[in-house]
């Protein structure tokens, strides 16, 4: 499996071709805590709307998503 992950700005969601990524619609995207970034994942060739954007592999994206920008702190 050659799954890749790309973080995009919320303002770029309108340009996502959901036929080319593994998410099915804007409502299935995971957003960061601030709500201004999201990520899409794909397998195979890079969709043209993601050309030039940084791609991450599974272990890299897990590290990013575990950070405070993506995971809200648990209430005490």
PDB file of N, CA and C in Angstrom:
ATOM      1  N   UNK A   1       0.854  -1.184   0.000  1.00  0.00           N
ATOM      2  CA  UNK A   1       0.000   0.000   0.000  1.00  0.00           C
ATOM      3  C   UNK A   1       0.892   1.237   0.000  1.00  0.00           C
ATOM      4  N   UNK A   2       0.621   2.136  -0.906  1.00  0.00           N
ATOM      5  CA  UNK A   2       1.404   3.356  -1.031  1.00  0.00           C
ATOM      6  C   UNK A   2       0.509   4.565  -0.759  1.00  0.00           C
ATOM      7  N   UNK A   3      -0.103   4.576   0.395  1.00  0.00           N
ATOM      8  CA  UNK A   3      -1.006   5.664   0.766  1.00  0.00           C
ATOM      9  C   UNK A   3      -0.198   6.883   1.143  1.00  0.00           C
ATOM     10  N   UNK A   4      -0.617   8.033   0.645  1.00  0.00           N
ATOM     11  CA  UNK A   4       0.023   9.309   0.952  1.00  0.00           C
ATOM     12  C   UNK A   4      -1.011  10.256   1.540  1.00  0.00           C
ATOM     13  N   UNK A   5      -0.536  11.186   2.350  1.00  0.00           N
ATOM     14  CA  UNK A   5      -1.380  12.148   3.048  1.00  0.00           C
ATOM     15  C   UNK A   5      -0.881  13.551   2.723  1.00  0.00           C
ATOM     16  N   UNK A   6      -1.805  14.476   2.523  1.00  0.00           N
ATOM     17  CA  UNK A   6      -1.457  15.860   2.221  1.00  0.00           C
ATOM     18  C   UNK A   6      -2.325  16.766   3.085  1.00  0.00           C
ATOM     19  N   UNK A   7      -1.689  17.721   3.740  1.00  0.00           N
ATOM     20  CA  UNK A   7      -2.404  18.724   4.535  1.00  0.00           C
ATOM     21  C   UNK A   7      -2.684  19.909   3.624  1.00  0.00           C
ATOM     22  N   UNK A   8      -3.947  20.339   3.615  1.00  0.00           N
ATOM     23  CA  UNK A   8      -4.341  21.481   2.799  1.00  0.00           C
ATOM     24  C   UNK A   8      -5.074  22.499   3.665  1.00  0.00           C
ATOM     25  N   UNK A   9      -5.137  23.714   3.179  1.00  0.00           N
ATOM     26  CA  UNK A   9      -5.901  24.757   3.862  1.00  0.00           C
ATOM     27  C   UNK A   9      -7.390  24.497   3.681  1.00  0.00           C
ATOM     28  N   UNK A  10      -8.165  24.915   4.656  1.00  0.00           N
ATOM     29  CA  UNK A  10      -9.609  24.760   4.579  1.00  0.00           C
ATOM     30  C   UNK A  10     -10.148  25.444   3.324  1.00  0.00           C
ATOM     31  N   UNK A  11      -9.541  26.548   2.936  1.00  0.00           N
ATOM     32  CA  UNK A  11      -9.994  27.293   1.758  1.00  0.00           C
ATOM     33  C   UNK A  11      -9.767  26.512   0.453  1.00  0.00           C
ATOM     34  N   UNK A  12      -8.933  25.471   0.485  1.00  0.00           N
ATOM     35  CA  UNK A  12      -8.668  24.663  -0.706  1.00  0.00           C
ATOM     36  C   UNK A  12      -9.612  23.468  -0.844  1.00  0.00           C
ATOM     37  N   UNK A  13     -10.486  23.250   0.121  1.00  0.00           N
ATOM     38  CA  UNK A  13     -11.387  22.090   0.080  1.00  0.00           C
ATOM     39  C   UNK A  13     -12.255  22.116  -1.179  1.00  0.00           C
ATOM     40  N   UNK A  14     -12.651  23.296  -1.619  1.00  0.00           N
ATOM     41  CA  UNK A  14     -13.501  23.401  -2.815  1.00  0.00           C
ATOM     42  C   UNK A  14     -12.813  22.861  -4.061  1.00  0.00           C
ATOM     43  N   UNK A  15     -11.476  22.825  -4.070  1.00  0.00           N
ATOM     44  CA  UNK A  15     -10.749  22.338  -5.243  1.00  0.00           C
ATOM     45  C   UNK A  15     -10.482  20.831  -5.199  1.00  0.00           C
ATOM     46  N   UNK A  16     -10.876  20.159  -4.122  1.00  0.00           N
ATOM     47  CA  UNK A  16     -10.625  18.726  -3.984  1.00  0.00           C
ATOM     48  C   UNK A  16     -11.571  17.948  -4.899  1.00  0.00           C
ATOM     49  N   UNK A  17     -10.993  17.069  -5.707  1.00  0.00           N
ATOM     50  CA  UNK A  17     -11.784  16.141  -6.515  1.00  0.00           C
ATOM     51  C   UNK A  17     -11.926  14.869  -5.684  1.00  0.00           C
ATOM     52  N   UNK A  18     -13.087  14.660  -5.098  1.00  0.00           N
ATOM     53  CA  UNK A  18     -13.283  13.545  -4.182  1.00  0.00           C
ATOM     54  C   UNK A  18     -13.296  12.189  -4.892  1.00  0.00           C
ATOM     55  N   UNK A  19     -13.272  12.189  -6.218  1.00  0.00           N
ATOM     56  CA  UNK A  19     -13.115  10.940  -6.965  1.00  0.00           C
ATOM     57  C   UNK A  19     -11.659  10.475  -6.960  1.00  0.00           C
ATOM     58  N   UNK A  20     -10.733  11.369  -6.570  1.00  0.00           N
ATOM     59  CA  UNK A  20      -9.303  11.058  -6.628  1.00  0.00           C
ATOM     60  C   UNK A  20      -8.665  10.865  -5.259  1.00  0.00           C
ATOM     61  N   UNK A  21      -9.436  11.017  -4.197  1.00  0.00           N
ATOM     62  CA  UNK A  21      -8.919  10.823  -2.845  1.00  0.00           C
ATOM     63  C   UNK A  21      -9.792   9.807  -2.125  1.00  0.00           C
ATOM     64  N   UNK A  22      -9.359   9.359  -0.957  1.00  0.00           N
ATOM     65  CA  UNK A  22     -10.066   8.317  -0.231  1.00  0.00           C
ATOM     66  C   UNK A  22     -11.225   8.849   0.611  1.00  0.00           C
ATOM     67  N   UNK A  23     -11.290  10.147   0.839  1.00  0.00           N
ATOM     68  CA  UNK A  23     -12.440  10.737   1.510  1.00  0.00           C
ATOM     69  C   UNK A  23     -13.561  10.884   0.476  1.00  0.00           C
ATOM     70  N   UNK A  24     -14.790  10.960   0.955  1.00  0.00           N
ATOM     71  CA  UNK A  24     -15.909  10.985   0.018  1.00  0.00           C
ATOM     72  C   UNK A  24     -16.579  12.347  -0.133  1.00  0.00           C
ATOM     73  N   UNK A  25     -16.343  13.262   0.821  1.00  0.00           N
ATOM     74  CA  UNK A  25     -16.970  14.583   0.760  1.00  0.00           C
ATOM     75  C   UNK A  25     -16.311  15.489   1.799  1.00  0.00           C
ATOM     76  N   UNK A  26     -16.585  16.787   1.748  1.00  0.00           N
ATOM     77  CA  UNK A  26     -16.020  17.684   2.769  1.00  0.00           C
ATOM     78  C   UNK A  26     -16.389  17.272   4.196  1.00  0.00           C
ATOM     79  N   UNK A  27     -17.534  16.651   4.369  1.00  0.00           N
ATOM     80  CA  UNK A  27     -17.956  16.275   5.725  1.00  0.00           C
ATOM     81  C   UNK A  27     -17.182  15.081   6.284  1.00  0.00           C
ATOM     82  N   UNK A  28     -16.409  14.400   5.449  1.00  0.00           N
ATOM     83  CA  UNK A  28     -15.623  13.258   5.939  1.00  0.00           C
ATOM     84  C   UNK A  28     -14.159  13.619   6.192  1.00  0.00           C
ATOM     85  N   UNK A  29     -13.815  14.878   6.050  1.00  0.00           N
ATOM     86  CA  UNK A  29     -12.439  15.324   6.271  1.00  0.00           C
ATOM     87  C   UNK A  29     -12.165  15.524   7.758  1.00  0.00           C
ATOM     88  N   UNK A  30     -10.929  15.278   8.157  1.00  0.00           N
ATOM     89  CA  UNK A  30     -10.505  15.579   9.520  1.00  0.00           C
ATOM     90  C   UNK A  30      -9.822  16.937   9.503  1.00  0.00           C
ATOM     91  N   UNK A  31     -10.291  17.827  10.374  1.00  0.00           N
ATOM     92  CA  UNK A  31      -9.732  19.174  10.475  1.00  0.00           C
ATOM     93  C   UNK A  31      -8.870  19.299  11.718  1.00  0.00           C
ATOM     94  N   UNK A  32      -7.947  20.265  11.674  1.00  0.00           N
ATOM     95  CA  UNK A  32      -7.154  20.539  12.868  1.00  0.00           C
ATOM     96  C   UNK A  32      -8.024  21.248  13.900  1.00  0.00           C
ATOM     97  N   UNK A  33      -7.468  21.458  15.086  1.00  0.00           N
ATOM     98  CA  UNK A  33      -8.214  22.064  16.192  1.00  0.00           C
ATOM     99  C   UNK A  33      -8.730  23.447  15.806  1.00  0.00           C
ATOM    100  N   UNK A  34      -7.938  24.235  15.100  1.00  0.00           N
ATOM    101  CA  UNK A  34      -8.342  25.584  14.697  1.00  0.00           C
ATOM    102  C   UNK A  34      -9.367  25.573  13.568  1.00  0.00           C
ATOM    103  N   UNK A  35      -9.489  24.452  12.868  1.00  0.00           N
ATOM    104  CA  UNK A  35     -10.443  24.349  11.768  1.00  0.00           C
ATOM    105  C   UNK A  35      -9.991  24.984  10.468  1.00  0.00           C
ATOM    106  N   UNK A  36      -8.702  25.364  10.389  1.00  0.00           N
ATOM    107  CA  UNK A  36      -8.231  26.027   9.179  1.00  0.00           C
ATOM    108  C   UNK A  36      -7.408  25.122   8.259  1.00  0.00           C
ATOM    109  N   UNK A  37      -7.150  23.891   8.688  1.00  0.00           N
ATOM    110  CA  UNK A  37      -6.410  22.921   7.865  1.00  0.00           C
ATOM    111  C   UNK A  37      -7.111  21.572   7.948  1.00  0.00           C
ATOM    112  N   UNK A  38      -6.955  20.810   6.884  1.00  0.00           N
ATOM    113  CA  UNK A  38      -7.499  19.465   6.849  1.00  0.00           C
ATOM    114  C   UNK A  38      -6.514  18.593   6.086  1.00  0.00           C
ATOM    115  N   UNK A  39      -6.793  17.306   6.024  1.00  0.00           N
ATOM    116  CA  UNK A  39      -5.909  16.443   5.259  1.00  0.00           C
ATOM    117  C   UNK A  39      -6.723  15.541   4.360  1.00  0.00           C
ATOM    118  N   UNK A  40      -6.095  15.177   3.258  1.00  0.00           N
ATOM    119  CA  UNK A  40      -6.680  14.203   2.340  1.00  0.00           C
ATOM    120  C   UNK A  40      -5.660  13.095   2.143  1.00  0.00           C
ATOM    121  N   UNK A  41      -6.158  11.910   1.821  1.00  0.00           N
ATOM    122  CA  UNK A  41      -5.250  10.794   1.555  1.00  0.00           C
ATOM    123  C   UNK A  41      -5.606  10.184   0.219  1.00  0.00           C
ATOM    124  N   UNK A  42      -4.591   9.625  -0.421  1.00  0.00           N
ATOM    125  CA  UNK A  42      -4.784   9.010  -1.722  1.00  0.00           C
ATOM    126  C   UNK A  42      -3.779   7.884  -1.893  1.00  0.00           C
ATOM    127  N   UNK A  43      -4.052   7.042  -2.873  1.00  0.00           N
ATOM    128  CA  UNK A  43      -3.134   5.970  -3.242  1.00  0.00           C
ATOM    129  C   UNK A  43      -2.840   6.103  -4.728  1.00  0.00           C
ATOM    130  N   UNK A  44      -1.640   5.740  -5.131  1.00  0.00           N
ATOM    131  CA  UNK A  44      -1.288   5.799  -6.551  1.00  0.00           C
ATOM    132  C   UNK A  44      -0.752   7.157  -6.947  1.00  0.00           C
ATOM    133  N   UNK A  45      -1.081   7.547  -8.174  1.00  0.00           N
ATOM    134  CA  UNK A  45      -0.591   8.813  -8.728  1.00  0.00           C
ATOM    135  C   UNK A  45      -1.124  10.006  -7.937  1.00  0.00           C
ATOM    136  N   UNK A  46      -0.294  11.036  -7.828  1.00  0.00           N
ATOM    137  CA  UNK A  46      -0.697  12.253  -7.135  1.00  0.00           C
ATOM    138  C   UNK A  46      -1.762  12.989  -7.944  1.00  0.00           C
ATOM    139  N   UNK A  47      -2.931  13.251  -7.354  1.00  0.00           N
ATOM    140  CA  UNK A  47      -3.943  14.045  -8.066  1.00  0.00           C
ATOM    141  C   UNK A  47      -3.376  15.416  -8.429  1.00  0.00           C
ATOM    142  N   UNK A  48      -3.749  15.925  -9.591  1.00  0.00           N
ATOM    143  CA  UNK A  48      -3.179  17.189 -10.081  1.00  0.00           C
ATOM    144  C   UNK A  48      -3.426  18.349  -9.128  1.00  0.00           C
ATOM    145  N   UNK A  49      -4.554  18.349  -8.413  1.00  0.00           N
ATOM    146  CA  UNK A  49      -4.842  19.471  -7.502  1.00  0.00           C
ATOM    147  C   UNK A  49      -3.944  19.443  -6.259  1.00  0.00           C
ATOM    148  N   UNK A  50      -3.173  18.361  -6.086  1.00  0.00           N
ATOM    149  CA  UNK A  50      -2.237  18.264  -4.961  1.00  0.00           C
ATOM    150  C   UNK A  50      -0.783  18.411  -5.398  1.00  0.00           C
ATOM    151  N   UNK A  51      -0.546  18.629  -6.680  1.00  0.00           N
ATOM    152  CA  UNK A  51       0.821  18.811  -7.176  1.00  0.00           C
ATOM    153  C   UNK A  51       1.511  19.943  -6.427  1.00  0.00           C
ATOM    154  N   UNK A  52       2.755  19.701  -6.034  1.00  0.00           N
ATOM    155  CA  UNK A  52       3.552  20.722  -5.367  1.00  0.00           C
ATOM    156  C   UNK A  52       3.322  20.822  -3.871  1.00  0.00           C
ATOM    157  N   UNK A  53       2.368  20.062  -3.340  1.00  0.00           N
ATOM    158  CA  UNK A  53       2.108  20.098  -1.894  1.00  0.00           C
ATOM    159  C   UNK A  53       2.909  18.992  -1.212  1.00  0.00           C
ATOM    160  N   UNK A  54       3.286  19.208   0.033  1.00  0.00           N
ATOM    161  CA  UNK A  54       4.070  18.236   0.784  1.00  0.00           C
ATOM    162  C   UNK A  54       3.247  16.988   1.045  1.00  0.00           C
ATOM    163  N   UNK A  55       3.851  15.832   0.754  1.00  0.00           N
ATOM    164  CA  UNK A  55       3.193  14.552   0.992  1.00  0.00           C
ATOM    165  C   UNK A  55       3.856  13.862   2.172  1.00  0.00           C
ATOM    166  N   UNK A  56       3.041  13.165   2.950  1.00  0.00           N
ATOM    167  CA  UNK A  56       3.529  12.457   4.132  1.00  0.00           C
ATOM    168  C   UNK A  56       3.159  10.985   4.022  1.00  0.00           C
ATOM    169  N   UNK A  57       3.985  10.132   4.624  1.00  0.00           N
ATOM    170  CA  UNK A  57       3.610   8.724   4.706  1.00  0.00           C
ATOM    171  C   UNK A  57       2.859   8.508   6.022  1.00  0.00           C
ATOM    172  N   UNK A  58       2.451   7.280   6.280  1.00  0.00           N
ATOM    173  CA  UNK A  58       1.592   6.989   7.430  1.00  0.00           C
ATOM    174  C   UNK A  58       2.243   7.380   8.756  1.00  0.00           C
ATOM    175  N   UNK A  59       3.485   6.986   8.962  1.00  0.00           N
ATOM    176  CA  UNK A  59       4.128   7.292  10.243  1.00  0.00           C
ATOM    177  C   UNK A  59       4.321   8.797  10.426  1.00  0.00           C
ATOM    178  N   UNK A  60       4.630   9.495   9.357  1.00  0.00           N
ATOM    179  CA  UNK A  60       4.806  10.950   9.446  1.00  0.00           C
ATOM    180  C   UNK A  60       3.494  11.642   9.807  1.00  0.00           C
ATOM    181  N   UNK A  61       2.394  11.233   9.179  1.00  0.00           N
ATOM    182  CA  UNK A  61       1.121  11.902   9.457  1.00  0.00           C
ATOM    183  C   UNK A  61       0.629  11.571  10.862  1.00  0.00           C
ATOM    184  N   UNK A  62       0.905  10.362  11.352  1.00  0.00           N
ATOM    185  CA  UNK A  62       0.516  10.023  12.725  1.00  0.00           C
ATOM    186  C   UNK A  62       1.209  10.934  13.726  1.00  0.00           C
ATOM    187  N   UNK A  63       2.472  11.223  13.493  1.00  0.00           N
ATOM    188  CA  UNK A  63       3.222  12.122  14.371  1.00  0.00           C
ATOM    189  C   UNK A  63       2.606  13.523  14.344  1.00  0.00           C
ATOM    190  N   UNK A  64       2.274  14.001  13.153  1.00  0.00           N
ATOM    191  CA  UNK A  64       1.663  15.332  13.020  1.00  0.00           C
ATOM    192  C   UNK A  64       0.310  15.371  13.718  1.00  0.00           C
ATOM    193  N   UNK A  65      -0.527  14.362  13.483  1.00  0.00           N
ATOM    194  CA  UNK A  65      -1.873  14.359  14.045  1.00  0.00           C
ATOM    195  C   UNK A  65      -1.886  14.209  15.558  1.00  0.00           C
ATOM    196  N   UNK A  66      -0.816  13.681  16.136  1.00  0.00           N
ATOM    197  CA  UNK A  66      -0.723  13.548  17.590  1.00  0.00           C
ATOM    198  C   UNK A  66      -0.369  14.866  18.268  1.00  0.00           C
ATOM    199  N   UNK A  67       0.052  15.859  17.480  1.00  0.00           N
ATOM    200  CA  UNK A  67       0.437  17.153  18.036  1.00  0.00           C
ATOM    201  C   UNK A  67      -0.750  17.978  18.483  1.00  0.00           C
ATOM    202  N   UNK A  68      -0.488  19.004  19.255  1.00  0.00           N
ATOM    203  CA  UNK A  68      -1.547  19.837  19.835  1.00  0.00           C
ATOM    204  C   UNK A  68      -2.334  20.609  18.775  1.00  0.00           C
ATOM    205  N   UNK A  69      -1.775  20.813  17.588  1.00  0.00           N
ATOM    206  CA  UNK A  69      -2.517  21.500  16.528  1.00  0.00           C
ATOM    207  C   UNK A  69      -3.665  20.649  16.000  1.00  0.00           C
ATOM    208  N   UNK A  70      -3.542  19.322  16.148  1.00  0.00           N
ATOM    209  CA  UNK A  70      -4.522  18.402  15.578  1.00  0.00           C
ATOM    210  C   UNK A  70      -5.328  17.640  16.617  1.00  0.00           C
ATOM    211  N   UNK A  71      -4.849  17.568  17.830  1.00  0.00           N
ATOM    212  CA  UNK A  71      -5.538  16.825  18.875  1.00  0.00           C
ATOM    213  C   UNK A  71      -5.799  17.751  20.056  1.00  0.00           C
ATOM    214  N   UNK A  72      -7.068  17.954  20.339  1.00  0.00           N
ATOM    215  CA  UNK A  72      -7.439  18.836  21.445  1.00  0.00           C
ATOM    216  C   UNK A  72      -7.035  18.192  22.768  1.00  0.00           C
ATOM    217  N   UNK A  73      -6.591  18.983  23.732  1.00  0.00           N
ATOM    218  CA  UNK A  73      -6.224  18.413  25.029  1.00  0.00           C
ATOM    219  C   UNK A  73      -7.450  17.823  25.730  1.00  0.00           C
ATOM    220  N   UNK A  74      -7.205  16.773  26.475  1.00  0.00           N
ATOM    221  CA  UNK A  74      -8.288  16.128  27.243  1.00  0.00           C
ATOM    222  C   UNK A  74      -8.630  17.029  28.433  1.00  0.00           C
ATOM    223  N   UNK A  75      -9.925  17.190  28.722  1.00  0.00           N
ATOM    224  CA  UNK A  75     -10.306  17.988  29.902  1.00  0.00           C
ATOM    225  C   UNK A  75      -9.844  17.297  31.187  1.00  0.00           C
ATOM    226  N   UNK A  76      -9.481  18.096  32.147  1.00  0.00           N
ATOM    227  CA  UNK A  76      -8.983  17.526  33.411  1.00  0.00           C
ATOM    228  C   UNK A  76     -10.125  17.163  34.318  1.00  0.00           C
TER     229      UNK A  76
END
